[in-house]
Coordinates of C-alpha atoms in Angstrom, one line a residue:
X667 CA 0.0 0.0 0.0
X668 CA 1.8 3.1 -1.3
X669 CA 0.7 6.6 -0.4
X670 CA 2.5 10.0 -0.3
X671 CA 0.9 10.8 3.1
X672 CA -0.3 7.7 5.0
X673 CA -2.0 9.7 7.7
X674 CA -4.1 11.8 5.3
X675 CA -5.1 8.5 3.6
X676 CA -6.1 6.9 6.9
X677 CA -8.2 9.9 8.0
X678 CA -9.9 9.9 4.6
X679 CA -10.6 6.2 4.2
X680 CA -11.0 5.2 7.8
X681 CA -8.9 2.5 9.5
X682 CA -12.0 0.3 9.8
X683 CA -12.1 0.0 6.0
X684 CA -8.6 -1.5 5.8
X685 CA -8.1 -5.3 5.6
X686 CA -6.1 -7.1 8.2
X687 CA -3.2 -7.4 5.8
X688 CA -3.2 -3.7 5.2
X689 CA -3.2 -3.0 8.9
X690 CA -0.2 -5.2 9.2
X691 CA 1.6 -3.1 6.6
X692 CA 0.7 0.1 8.4
X693 CA 2.4 -1.3 11.5
X694 CA 5.8 -0.7 9.9
X695 CA 5.0 2.4 7.9
X696 CA 4.7 5.1 10.5
X697 CA 5.5 8.4 8.7
X698 CA 8.1 10.6 10.4
X699 CA 8.8 13.7 8.4
X700 CA 11.5 15.9 9.9
X701 CA 11.6 16.6 13.7
X702 CA 13.8 13.5 14.1
X703 CA 14.6 14.1 17.8
X704 CA 10.9 14.1 18.8
X705 CA 10.3 10.8 16.9
X706 CA 13.2 9.3 18.7
X707 CA 11.9 10.4 22.1
X708 CA 8.3 9.4 21.4
X709 CA 8.2 6.2 19.5
X710 CA 4.5 6.5 18.9
X711 CA 4.8 10.0 17.3
X712 CA 3.9 10.4 13.5
X713 CA 3.5 13.4 11.3
X714 CA 1.6 14.5 8.2
X715 CA 3.3 16.9 5.8
X716 CA 0.1 17.6 3.9
X717 CA -1.9 18.5 7.1
X718 CA 1.1 20.1 8.9
X719 CA 0.1 18.2 12.1
X720 CA 1.6 15.6 14.5
X721 CA -0.4 12.5 15.6
X722 CA -0.2 9.5 17.9
X723 CA 0.2 6.7 15.5
X724 CA -1.3 4.2 17.9
X725 CA -4.4 6.3 18.6
X726 CA -4.8 7.0 14.9
X727 CA -4.9 3.4 14.0
X728 CA -7.1 2.2 16.9
X729 CA -9.4 5.2 17.5
X730 CA -7.8 6.4 20.7
X731 CA -7.8 9.9 22.1
X732 CA -9.4 12.2 19.5
X733 CA -7.0 15.1 20.0
X734 CA -4.0 12.9 19.1
X735 CA -5.7 10.4 16.9
X736 CA -8.0 12.1 14.4
X737 CA -7.6 15.9 15.0
X738 CA -3.8 16.1 15.3
X739 CA -1.6 18.6 17.0
X740 CA -0.7 21.7 15.1
X741 CA 0.3 24.0 18.0
X742 CA 3.8 23.1 19.1
X743 CA 3.9 25.2 22.3
X744 CA 4.5 23.1 25.4
X745 CA 4.7 20.0 23.1
X746 CA 6.8 18.0 25.5
X747 CA 4.4 18.5 28.4
X748 CA 1.4 17.5 26.1
X749 CA 3.2 14.5 24.7
X750 CA 4.4 13.2 28.1
X751 CA 0.9 13.5 29.5
X752 CA -0.6 11.7 26.6
X753 CA 1.9 8.9 26.8
X754 CA 0.6 7.8 30.2
X755 CA -3.1 8.2 29.4
X756 CA -5.4 5.1 29.5
X757 CA -6.6 5.6 25.9
X758 CA -3.0 5.7 24.7
X759 CA -2.0 2.7 26.6
X760 CA -5.0 0.7 25.3
X761 CA -4.2 1.7 21.7
X762 CA -0.5 0.9 22.2
X763 CA -1.5 -2.6 23.4
X764 CA -3.6 -3.2 20.4
X765 CA -0.8 -2.0 18.2
X766 CA 1.7 -4.4 19.8
X767 CA -0.7 -7.3 19.4
X768 CA -1.4 -6.6 15.8
X769 CA -0.2 -9.6 13.8
X770 CA 0.2 -11.8 16.9
X771 CA -1.7 -15.0 17.4
X772 CA -5.4 -14.2 18.0
X773 CA -6.8 -15.1 21.3
X774 CA -9.6 -17.2 20.0
X775 CA -7.2 -19.1 17.9
X776 CA -4.9 -19.7 20.8
X777 CA -7.8 -20.9 22.9
X778 CA -9.4 -23.1 20.4
X779 CA -7.6 -25.3 17.9
X780 CA -11.1 -26.2 16.6
X781 CA -11.9 -22.6 15.8
X782 CA -8.6 -22.2 14.1
X783 CA -9.2 -25.2 11.8
X784 CA -12.8 -23.9 11.2
X785 CA -11.4 -20.6 10.2
X786 CA -9.0 -22.2 7.7
X787 CA -11.8 -24.2 6.2
X788 CA -14.0 -21.1 6.0
X789 CA -11.3 -19.2 4.2
X790 CA -10.8 -22.0 1.8
X791 CA -14.5 -22.1 1.0
X792 CA -14.5 -18.3 0.6
X793 CA -11.6 -18.7 -1.9
X794 CA -13.4 -21.3 -3.9
X795 CA -16.7 -19.3 -3.9
X796 CA -14.8 -16.3 -5.2
X797 CA -13.2 -18.2 -8.0
X798 CA -16.7 -19.6 -9.0
X799 CA -18.2 -16.2 -8.8
X800 CA -15.3 -14.8 -10.9
X801 CA -16.2 -17.3 -13.7
X802 CA -19.9 -16.3 -13.6
X803 CA -18.9 -12.6 -13.8
X804 CA -16.6 -13.4 -16.8
X805 CA -19.5 -15.1 -18.6
X806 CA -21.8 -12.1 -18.0
X807 CA -19.2 -9.7 -19.2
X808 CA -18.4 -11.8 -22.3
X809 CA -22.1 -12.0 -23.3
X810 CA -22.6 -8.3 -22.7
X811 CA -19.5 -7.4 -24.7
X812 CA -20.5 -9.5 -27.6
X813 CA -24.1 -8.3 -27.4
X814 CA -25.4 -11.9 -27.1
X815 CA -28.7 -12.8 -25.5
X816 CA -28.5 -14.6 -22.1
X817 CA -31.7 -16.6 -21.8
X818 CA -32.9 -19.5 -23.9
X819 CA -36.4 -20.5 -25.0
X820 CA -36.2 -23.7 -23.0
X821 CA -33.7 -24.0 -20.1
X822 CA -34.8 -27.4 -18.8
X823 CA -32.1 -30.0 -18.1
X824 CA -33.4 -32.0 -21.1
X825 CA -33.1 -29.1 -23.5
X826 CA -30.5 -29.3 -26.3
X827 CA -30.0 -25.5 -26.1
X828 CA -30.4 -23.9 -22.7
X829 CA -29.4 -20.4 -23.8
X830 CA -26.0 -18.8 -24.2
X831 CA -25.4 -18.2 -20.4
X832 CA -26.0 -21.8 -19.4
X833 CA -24.3 -23.3 -22.4
X834 CA -21.2 -21.2 -22.0
X835 CA -21.0 -22.2 -18.3
X836 CA -21.4 -25.8 -19.4
X837 CA -18.6 -25.4 -21.9
X838 CA -16.2 -23.9 -19.2
X839 CA -17.1 -26.7 -16.7
X840 CA -16.0 -29.3 -19.2
X841 CA -12.4 -28.0 -19.0
X842 CA -12.4 -26.8 -15.4
X843 CA -12.8 -29.3 -12.6
X844 CA -13.6 -26.6 -9.9
X845 CA -16.6 -25.4 -11.9
X846 CA -17.7 -28.9 -12.8
X847 CA -17.6 -30.0 -9.1
X848 CA -19.5 -26.9 -8.1
X849 CA -22.4 -27.6 -10.5
X850 CA -22.6 -31.2 -9.5
X851 CA -22.4 -30.8 -5.7
X852 CA -23.9 -27.4 -4.9
X853 CA -27.7 -27.5 -4.5
X854 CA -28.1 -24.1 -2.8
X855 CA -26.2 -21.7 -5.1
X856 CA -25.3 -22.7 -8.6
X857 CA -25.4 -19.2 -10.1
X858 CA -27.5 -20.3 -13.1
X859 CA -30.9 -18.9 -12.2
X860 CA -32.4 -15.9 -14.0
X861 CA -32.4 -14.0 -10.7
X862 CA -28.7 -14.6 -10.2
X863 CA -28.0 -13.5 -13.8
X864 CA -30.0 -10.3 -13.2
X865 CA -28.2 -9.7 -9.9
X866 CA -24.8 -10.1 -11.5
X867 CA -25.7 -7.7 -14.3
X868 CA -26.9 -5.2 -11.8
X869 CA -23.7 -5.6 -9.7
X870 CA -21.5 -5.2 -12.8
X871 CA -23.5 -2.2 -13.9
X872 CA -22.9 -0.6 -10.4
X873 CA -19.2 -1.2 -10.6
X874 CA -19.0 0.3 -14.1
X875 CA -21.0 3.3 -13.1
X876 CA -18.6 3.9 -10.1
X877 CA -15.6 3.6 -12.5
X878 CA -17.2 6.1 -14.9
X879 CA -18.0 8.4 -12.0
X880 CA -14.4 8.3 -10.8
X881 CA -13.1 9.0 -14.3
X882 CA -15.5 11.9 -14.7
X883 CA -14.2 13.5 -11.5
X884 CA -10.7 13.3 -12.9
X885 CA -11.5 14.6 -16.3
X886 CA -11.1 18.3 -17.0
X887 CA -13.5 18.5 -20.0
X888 CA -16.4 16.4 -21.1
X889 CA -18.5 16.2 -24.2
X890 CA -21.9 14.5 -24.6
X891 CA -23.3 12.7 -27.6
X892 CA -26.9 11.5 -28.0
X893 CA -28.5 9.6 -30.8
X894 CA -32.0 8.4 -31.5
X895 CA -32.5 4.7 -32.2
X896 CA -35.2 2.0 -32.2
X897 CA -34.9 -1.3 -30.5
X898 CA -36.3 -4.7 -31.7
X899 CA -39.6 -4.0 -30.0
X900 CA -40.0 -0.8 -32.0
X901 CA -39.6 1.3 -28.9
X902 CA -38.0 4.7 -29.5
X903 CA -34.8 5.2 -27.4
X904 CA -32.1 7.7 -27.0
X905 CA -28.5 6.6 -26.3
X906 CA -26.1 8.8 -24.4
X907 CA -22.3 8.8 -24.5
X908 CA -19.8 10.8 -22.6
X909 CA -16.4 11.5 -24.1
X910 CA -13.4 12.8 -22.2
X911 CA -9.6 12.4 -21.5
X912 CA -8.4 10.8 -18.3
X913 CA -4.9 9.6 -17.5
X914 CA -3.8 10.8 -20.9
X915 CA -6.2 8.5 -22.7
X916 CA -9.4 9.3 -24.7
X917 CA -12.4 7.5 -23.3
X918 CA -15.9 7.1 -24.6
X919 CA -18.4 5.7 -22.1
X920 CA -21.9 4.5 -22.9
X921 CA -24.2 5.8 -20.2
X922 CA -27.4 4.0 -21.2
X923 CA -30.5 3.8 -23.4
X924 CA -33.5 6.1 -22.4
X925 CA -37.1 5.5 -23.4
X926 CA -38.3 8.5 -25.4
X927 CA -41.4 6.9 -27.0
X928 CA -43.8 9.0 -25.0
X929 CA -42.1 12.4 -25.8
X930 CA -39.7 12.9 -28.7
X931 CA -40.0 16.6 -28.7
X932 CA -36.9 18.8 -28.1
X933 CA -38.2 19.6 -24.6
X934 CA -38.7 15.9 -23.8
X935 CA -35.2 14.9 -25.1
X936 CA -33.4 17.8 -23.4
X937 CA -35.1 17.0 -20.1
X938 CA -33.5 13.6 -20.1
X939 CA -30.1 15.0 -21.1
X940 CA -30.2 17.7 -18.4
X941 CA -31.2 15.1 -15.8
X942 CA -28.2 12.9 -16.7
X943 CA -25.8 15.9 -16.8
X944 CA -27.0 16.8 -13.3
X945 CA -26.9 13.1 -12.0
X946 CA -23.4 12.7 -13.2
X947 CA -22.4 16.2 -12.0
X948 CA -20.6 17.2 -15.2
X949 CA -22.2 20.6 -15.9
X950 CA -19.2 22.6 -15.0
X951 CA -17.0 20.5 -17.3
X952 CA -19.4 20.2 -20.3
X953 CA -17.6 21.7 -23.3
X954 CA -19.3 20.1 -26.3
X955 CA -22.6 18.5 -27.4
X956 CA -23.4 16.6 -30.6
X957 CA -26.5 14.9 -31.9
X958 CA -27.7 13.0 -34.9
X959 CA -29.8 14.3 -37.8
X960 CA -33.2 14.6 -36.2
X961 CA -34.4 18.2 -36.8
X962 CA -35.7 18.4 -33.2
X963 CA -32.2 17.6 -32.0
X964 CA -30.3 20.3 -34.0
X965 CA -32.9 23.0 -34.3
X966 CA -31.5 26.5 -34.0
X967 CA -34.0 28.1 -31.7
X968 CA -36.0 25.4 -30.1
X969 CA -33.8 22.3 -30.7
X970 CA -32.1 20.2 -28.0
X971 CA -28.8 21.8 -28.5
X972 CA -30.2 25.3 -28.0
X973 CA -32.0 24.2 -24.8
X974 CA -28.8 22.6 -23.4
X975 CA -26.8 25.7 -24.3
X976 CA -29.2 27.9 -22.2
X977 CA -28.1 26.0 -19.1
X978 CA -24.5 25.3 -20.2
X979 CA -23.3 28.2 -22.5
X980 CA -19.8 26.6 -23.0
X981 CA -21.3 23.5 -24.5
X982 CA -20.6 24.2 -28.2
X983 CA -22.6 22.2 -30.7
X984 CA -20.1 20.3 -32.9
X985 CA -20.7 18.0 -35.8
X986 CA -19.5 14.5 -34.9
X987 CA -17.7 12.6 -37.7
X988 CA -19.7 9.5 -36.7
X989 CA -22.9 11.3 -37.8
X990 CA -22.8 10.8 -41.5
X991 CA -23.9 13.9 -43.5
X992 CA -26.3 12.3 -45.9
X993 CA -28.0 10.4 -43.1
X994 CA -28.1 13.6 -41.1
X995 CA -29.7 15.5 -43.9
X996 CA -32.2 12.7 -44.8
X997 CA -33.3 12.3 -41.2
X998 CA -33.5 16.1 -40.8
X999 CA -35.7 16.2 -43.9
X1000 CA -38.0 13.4 -42.8
X1001 CA -40.5 16.1 -41.7
X1002 CA -41.1 16.4 -45.4
X1003 CA -43.6 13.7 -46.1
X1004 CA -42.4 13.0 -49.7
X1005 CA -38.8 12.6 -48.5
X1006 CA -39.9 10.2 -45.8
X1007 CA -41.8 8.0 -48.3
X1008 CA -38.8 8.2 -50.7
X1009 CA -36.4 6.9 -48.1
X1010 CA -38.7 4.0 -47.3
X1011 CA -39.1 3.2 -51.0
X1012 CA -35.3 3.2 -51.5
X1013 CA -34.8 0.5 -48.9
X1014 CA -37.6 -1.7 -50.2
X1015 CA -35.7 -2.6 -53.4
X1016 CA -32.9 -4.3 -51.5
X1017 CA -35.3 -5.9 -49.1
X1018 CA -37.2 -7.4 -52.0
X1019 CA -34.3 -9.0 -53.7
X1020 CA -32.2 -9.9 -50.6
X1021 CA -34.9 -12.1 -49.0
X1022 CA -34.9 -14.7 -51.7
X1023 CA -32.0 -16.5 -53.4
X1024 CA -34.2 -16.9 -56.5
X1025 CA -34.8 -13.1 -56.7
X1026 CA -31.1 -12.3 -55.9
X1027 CA -30.1 -14.5 -58.8
X1028 CA -32.2 -12.3 -61.1
X1029 CA -30.0 -9.3 -60.3
X1030 CA -26.8 -11.4 -60.7
X1031 CA -27.9 -12.4 -64.1
X1032 CA -28.3 -8.7 -64.9
X1033 CA -24.8 -8.1 -63.8
X1034 CA -25.2 -6.0 -60.6
X1035 CA -26.5 -6.1 -57.0
X1036 CA -28.1 -3.6 -54.8
X1037 CA -26.1 -2.3 -51.8
X1038 CA -27.0 -3.9 -48.4
X1039 CA -29.6 -1.9 -46.5
X1040 CA -28.2 -0.4 -43.3
X1041 CA -29.6 2.7 -41.7
X1042 CA -26.3 3.4 -39.9
X1043 CA -24.0 2.9 -42.9
X1044 CA -23.0 6.4 -43.9
X1045 CA -23.3 6.1 -47.7
X1046 CA -26.0 3.4 -48.0
X1047 CA -28.6 5.8 -49.4
X1048 CA -26.1 7.5 -51.8
X1049 CA -24.9 4.1 -53.1
X1050 CA -28.5 2.8 -53.4
X1051 CA -29.6 5.9 -55.4
X1052 CA -26.5 5.7 -57.6
X1053 CA -27.0 1.9 -58.2
X1054 CA -30.7 2.2 -59.1
X1055 CA -30.1 5.1 -61.5
X1056 CA -27.1 3.4 -63.1
X1057 CA -28.9 0.1 -63.6
X1058 CA -32.4 1.5 -63.9
X1059 CA -33.3 -0.4 -67.1
X1060 CA -31.8 -3.7 -65.8
X1061 CA -33.6 -3.4 -62.5
X1062 CA -36.9 -2.7 -64.2
X1063 CA -36.4 -5.8 -66.4
X1064 CA -35.6 -8.0 -63.4
X1065 CA -38.8 -6.9 -61.7
X1066 CA -40.8 -7.3 -64.9
X1067 CA -39.6 -10.9 -65.0
X1068 CA -41.3 -11.5 -61.7
X1069 CA -44.6 -9.9 -62.7
X1070 CA -44.8 -11.6 -66.1
X1071 CA -43.7 -15.2 -65.3
X1072 CA -46.0 -17.7 -63.7
X1073 CA -43.6 -19.5 -61.4
X1074 CA -43.7 -16.8 -58.6
X1075 CA -46.0 -16.9 -55.6
X1076 CA -48.8 -14.3 -55.4
X1077 CA -47.1 -12.3 -52.5
X1078 CA -43.9 -11.9 -54.5
X1079 CA -45.8 -10.8 -57.6
X1080 CA -47.8 -8.3 -55.6
X1081 CA -44.5 -6.8 -54.1
X1082 CA -43.0 -6.7 -57.6
X1083 CA -45.9 -4.7 -59.0
X1084 CA -45.4 -2.2 -56.1
X1085 CA -41.7 -1.7 -57.0
X1086 CA -42.5 -1.5 -60.7
X1087 CA -45.0 1.2 -59.9
X1088 CA -42.3 3.1 -58.0
X1089 CA -40.0 3.0 -61.1
X1090 CA -42.9 4.5 -63.1
X1091 CA -43.8 7.1 -60.5
X1092 CA -42.7 10.6 -61.6
X1093 CA -42.0 11.8 -58.1
X1094 CA -39.9 8.8 -57.0
X1095 CA -37.7 8.9 -60.2
X1096 CA -37.4 12.7 -59.9
X1097 CA -36.2 12.4 -56.3
X1098 CA -33.9 9.6 -57.3
X1099 CA -32.1 12.0 -59.7
X1100 CA -32.2 14.9 -57.3
X1101 CA -30.8 13.0 -54.3
X1102 CA -28.1 11.4 -56.5
X1103 CA -26.9 14.9 -57.2
X1104 CA -27.1 16.0 -53.6
X1105 CA -25.3 12.9 -52.4
X1106 CA -22.4 13.6 -54.7
X1107 CA -21.9 16.9 -52.8
X1108 CA -22.5 15.6 -49.3
X1109 CA -20.3 12.5 -49.7
X1110 CA -17.4 14.7 -50.9
X1111 CA -17.8 17.0 -47.9
X1112 CA -18.2 14.1 -45.4
X1113 CA -14.9 12.6 -46.6
X1114 CA -13.2 15.9 -46.1
X1115 CA -14.6 16.3 -42.6
X1116 CA -13.5 12.7 -41.7
X1117 CA -9.9 13.3 -42.8
X1118 CA -9.2 17.0 -42.1
X1119 CA -11.7 18.0 -39.3
X1120 CA -9.0 18.7 -36.7
X1121 CA -6.0 19.2 -39.0
X1122 CA -7.3 22.1 -41.1
X1123 CA -10.4 23.7 -39.8
X1124 CA -10.3 26.6 -42.2
X1125 CA -10.2 24.3 -45.2
X1126 CA -13.2 22.4 -43.8
X1127 CA -15.1 25.6 -43.2
X1128 CA -14.4 26.6 -46.8
X1129 CA -15.7 23.3 -48.1
X1130 CA -18.8 23.6 -46.0
X1131 CA -19.3 27.1 -47.4
X1132 CA -18.9 25.7 -50.9
X1133 CA -21.4 23.0 -50.2
X1134 CA -23.9 25.5 -48.9
X1135 CA -23.4 27.7 -51.9
X1136 CA -23.9 24.8 -54.2
X1137 CA -27.2 24.0 -52.6
X1138 CA -28.3 27.7 -52.8
X1139 CA -27.3 27.7 -56.5
X1140 CA -29.6 24.7 -57.1
X1141 CA -32.6 26.8 -56.0
X1142 CA -33.6 27.6 -59.5
X1143 CA -35.9 26.3 -62.2
X1144 CA -32.9 24.9 -64.1
X1145 CA -32.4 22.3 -61.4
X1146 CA -36.0 21.0 -61.8
X1147 CA -35.6 20.9 -65.6
X1148 CA -32.3 18.9 -65.3
X1149 CA -33.8 16.4 -62.9
X1150 CA -36.9 16.0 -64.9
X1151 CA -34.8 15.4 -68.0
X1152 CA -32.7 12.8 -66.2
X1153 CA -35.8 11.1 -64.9
X1154 CA -37.3 10.8 -68.4
X1155 CA -34.0 9.5 -69.7
X1156 CA -34.3 6.7 -67.1
X1157 CA -37.9 6.0 -67.9
X1158 CA -39.1 7.3 -71.3
X1159 CA -42.7 6.7 -70.4
X1160 CA -42.7 9.4 -67.8
X1161 CA -44.5 12.7 -68.5
X1162 CA -44.2 15.8 -66.4
X1163 CA -47.2 18.1 -66.6
X1164 CA -47.0 21.8 -65.8
X1165 CA -48.7 21.1 -62.5
X1166 CA -46.2 18.3 -61.8
X1167 CA -43.3 20.7 -62.4
X1168 CA -44.8 23.3 -60.1
X1169 CA -45.2 20.7 -57.3
X1170 CA -41.7 19.4 -57.8
X1171 CA -40.3 22.9 -57.7
X1172 CA -42.0 23.6 -54.3
X1173 CA -40.7 20.2 -53.0
X1174 CA -37.2 20.7 -54.3
X1175 CA -36.9 24.2 -52.7
X1176 CA -38.3 22.7 -49.5
X1177 CA -35.7 20.0 -49.4
X1178 CA -32.8 22.3 -50.3
X1179 CA -33.9 24.9 -47.7
X1180 CA -34.1 22.1 -45.1
X1181 CA -30.6 21.0 -45.8
X1182 CA -29.2 24.5 -46.0
X1183 CA -30.7 25.3 -42.5
X1184 CA -29.3 22.1 -41.1
X1185 CA -25.8 23.0 -42.4
X1186 CA -26.1 26.5 -40.9
X1187 CA -27.1 25.1 -37.5
X1188 CA -24.9 22.0 -37.4
X1189 CA -21.7 24.0 -38.4
X1190 CA -22.4 27.3 -36.7
X1191 CA -20.1 26.6 -33.8
X1192 CA -17.7 24.6 -35.9
X1193 CA -16.8 27.7 -37.8
X1194 CA -15.6 29.2 -34.5
X1195 CA -13.2 26.4 -33.9
X1196 CA -10.3 27.8 -35.9
X1197 CA -8.1 27.9 -32.8
X1198 CA -8.0 24.1 -33.0
X1199 CA -5.3 24.7 -35.7
X1200 CA -2.9 25.6 -32.9
X1201 CA -1.8 22.0 -33.1
X1202 CA -1.9 21.6 -36.9
X1203 CA 1.6 20.5 -37.5
X1204 CA 1.5 21.5 -41.2
X1205 CA 1.3 25.1 -40.1
X1206 CA 4.0 25.1 -37.4
X1207 CA 6.6 26.5 -39.8
X1208 CA 4.3 29.5 -40.7
X1209 CA 3.4 30.0 -37.0
X1210 CA 7.1 30.2 -36.1
X1211 CA 7.4 33.4 -38.0
X1212 CA 3.9 34.7 -37.5
X1213 CA 2.2 33.6 -34.3
X1214 CA -1.6 33.1 -34.8
X1215 CA -2.6 35.7 -32.3
X1216 CA -6.1 36.0 -33.9
X1217 CA -6.8 32.3 -33.0
X1218 CA -5.5 33.0 -29.5
X1219 CA -8.0 35.9 -29.1
X1220 CA -10.7 33.7 -30.5
X1221 CA -10.0 31.1 -27.8
X1222 CA -10.0 33.8 -25.2
X1223 CA -13.4 35.0 -26.4
X1224 CA -15.0 31.5 -26.2
X1225 CA -13.3 30.3 -23.0
X1226 CA -12.0 33.2 -21.0
X1227 CA -11.7 31.3 -17.7
X1228 CA -10.2 28.0 -18.8
X1229 CA -6.7 28.7 -20.2
X1230 CA -3.7 30.6 -19.1
X1231 CA -3.3 32.3 -22.4
X1232 CA 0.2 33.8 -21.7
X1233 CA 1.6 30.4 -20.7
X1234 CA -0.2 28.7 -23.7
X1235 CA 1.3 31.2 -26.1
X1236 CA 4.8 30.6 -24.6
X1237 CA 4.4 26.8 -24.8
X1238 CA 3.2 27.0 -28.4
X1239 CA 6.1 29.3 -29.4
X1240 CA 8.5 26.7 -28.0
X1241 CA 6.8 24.0 -30.0
X1242 CA 6.9 26.1 -33.2
X1243 CA 10.6 26.8 -32.8
X1244 CA 11.4 23.1 -32.3
X1245 CA 11.3 21.2 -35.7
X1246 CA 11.6 17.9 -33.8
X1247 CA 8.1 18.6 -32.4
X1248 CA 6.5 19.2 -35.8
X1249 CA 4.2 16.2 -35.1
X1250 CA 0.5 15.5 -35.5
X1251 CA -1.6 16.3 -32.4
X1252 CA -1.7 12.7 -31.4
X1253 CA 2.0 12.1 -31.9
X1254 CA 2.9 15.4 -30.2
X1255 CA 0.8 14.4 -27.1
X1256 CA 2.5 11.0 -27.1
X1257 CA 5.9 12.6 -27.4
X1258 CA 5.2 14.9 -24.4
X1259 CA 3.8 12.0 -22.4
X1260 CA 6.7 9.6 -23.0
X1261 CA 9.3 12.2 -22.2
X1262 CA 7.5 13.4 -19.0
X1263 CA 7.0 16.9 -20.5
X1264 CA 3.3 17.2 -19.7
X1265 CA 4.0 19.3 -16.6
X1266 CA 6.1 21.6 -18.8
X1267 CA 3.4 22.0 -21.4
X1268 CA 0.4 22.1 -19.0
X1269 CA -1.7 24.4 -21.2
X1270 CA -1.1 22.4 -24.4
X1271 CA -2.1 19.3 -22.5
X1272 CA -5.3 21.0 -21.3
X1273 CA -6.0 22.3 -24.8
X1274 CA -5.6 18.8 -26.3
X1275 CA -7.7 17.2 -23.6
X1276 CA -10.4 19.7 -24.4
X1277 CA -10.4 19.1 -28.2
X1278 CA -9.4 15.5 -28.7

């Protein structure tokens, strides 16, 4: 047990919380900082440098006289008289006796050999039970990590598949005698019941929450990420993640799923987030927030991010690279009914062909396949739109084969007619062409944000501006004409009446406006992150001759109370004047860490902890 100040640790933890072995270690570790003559004169005397006080080590360990044991002596006047008086007191002598007997043969053991043997047997049983419990915990952790179900449909002894939890324990018991003997002999506690499984899960959850709580206390800055999802029971949920740096390592901790099926409004979602921020006590450290593409999440005036910012102004809304742009824009545009229907229709094509080998073979014969449907795969919709437009004729022929031939079941034929109708629907084919064009832009910007987000903020800002300008430039009748022409090239049977064109113009402008607003809201704070380029190693040579004072002032404006700007500037100038430190942010941090230089570059460490 190592500690820089044992006395402070004992007072903080409490001697009653130490194990017998730790108490034995304390017997030989009495701290004696300075005042050597007094420690020689009074063998029981100990000192705490942190507290600046002297203590009776015996009374400290065994709860003797409060003045000498827990309060400590800080006034040295008449110390010899006080110490001599204490040394003969009853409480001191009692504590001294307990100290001397610590580690000696216990009275009950000396009196009863039977008790001694019983204690040995008990300790052996405890050791065995702990090893058994350890195996059960490992199984629970393994199943949780692999996201595998615990229970089986039939867990009777005669069942050939009792569920993953029981089957995994059975597998381990075949190779481990201790576990096998436990299951064969123990009729009281086997650890296999559903109640025990739930208790183990709850206990592990409690331990993990304690670990996360301790990490959050150590972290200087914290960001929060929330995403909407739907579970297998079709219940709407919101997942919450905390991201922070602790012990020089970036951590992402999953906090939990929260049921939002009753209230998915911005107010309802923000109430859950605010409650969790309060429960985990991270409000003062909250620097960043990020959410997925739901409009209610990212709305500028009444969205979740705006509500959170009212309570925590420092919590900038930052686009997360894990939130794919075209998914963000699609989900954000789902409030437009036609877009919602289009997204659903887009996924139906893959669903139709993937669920039957016979149908899949039809596409293979045509020389292509549809991309696998996955709501979380960032470029699924763009690849699906591109594939359908590229192979429009072949896809239509494959579906027509199903509707025209007799060897297909009625349900399949009915579904095929539905898809064929979509390929002949003027609005669906138009949106196919429109979104293909939009996805070309968004995919390009997304790749840039993934690779250059922290390396060159200004470049990313420029690309976002170009993207926004491209969308604004599309708000003209020429866009509708081009998309209508492309749609008719795909399906020559399509006809666009004047009313159709007017309706499509309104819809197109509505879609473009929705995406433009989302870009503005999502990247509003990102544009103010130019100071992140402090650690852009490709600019170090330029910064050496011309320090980026404008970025330093920008940092001061956003976070006036967090950084020591004078020290940060000096640390950065040293870095800029040292070519051997022209490293990427990650490599620079590792260099400082490995060479024990983090105390030298305290503000750079703080800066990177904040924006890693």
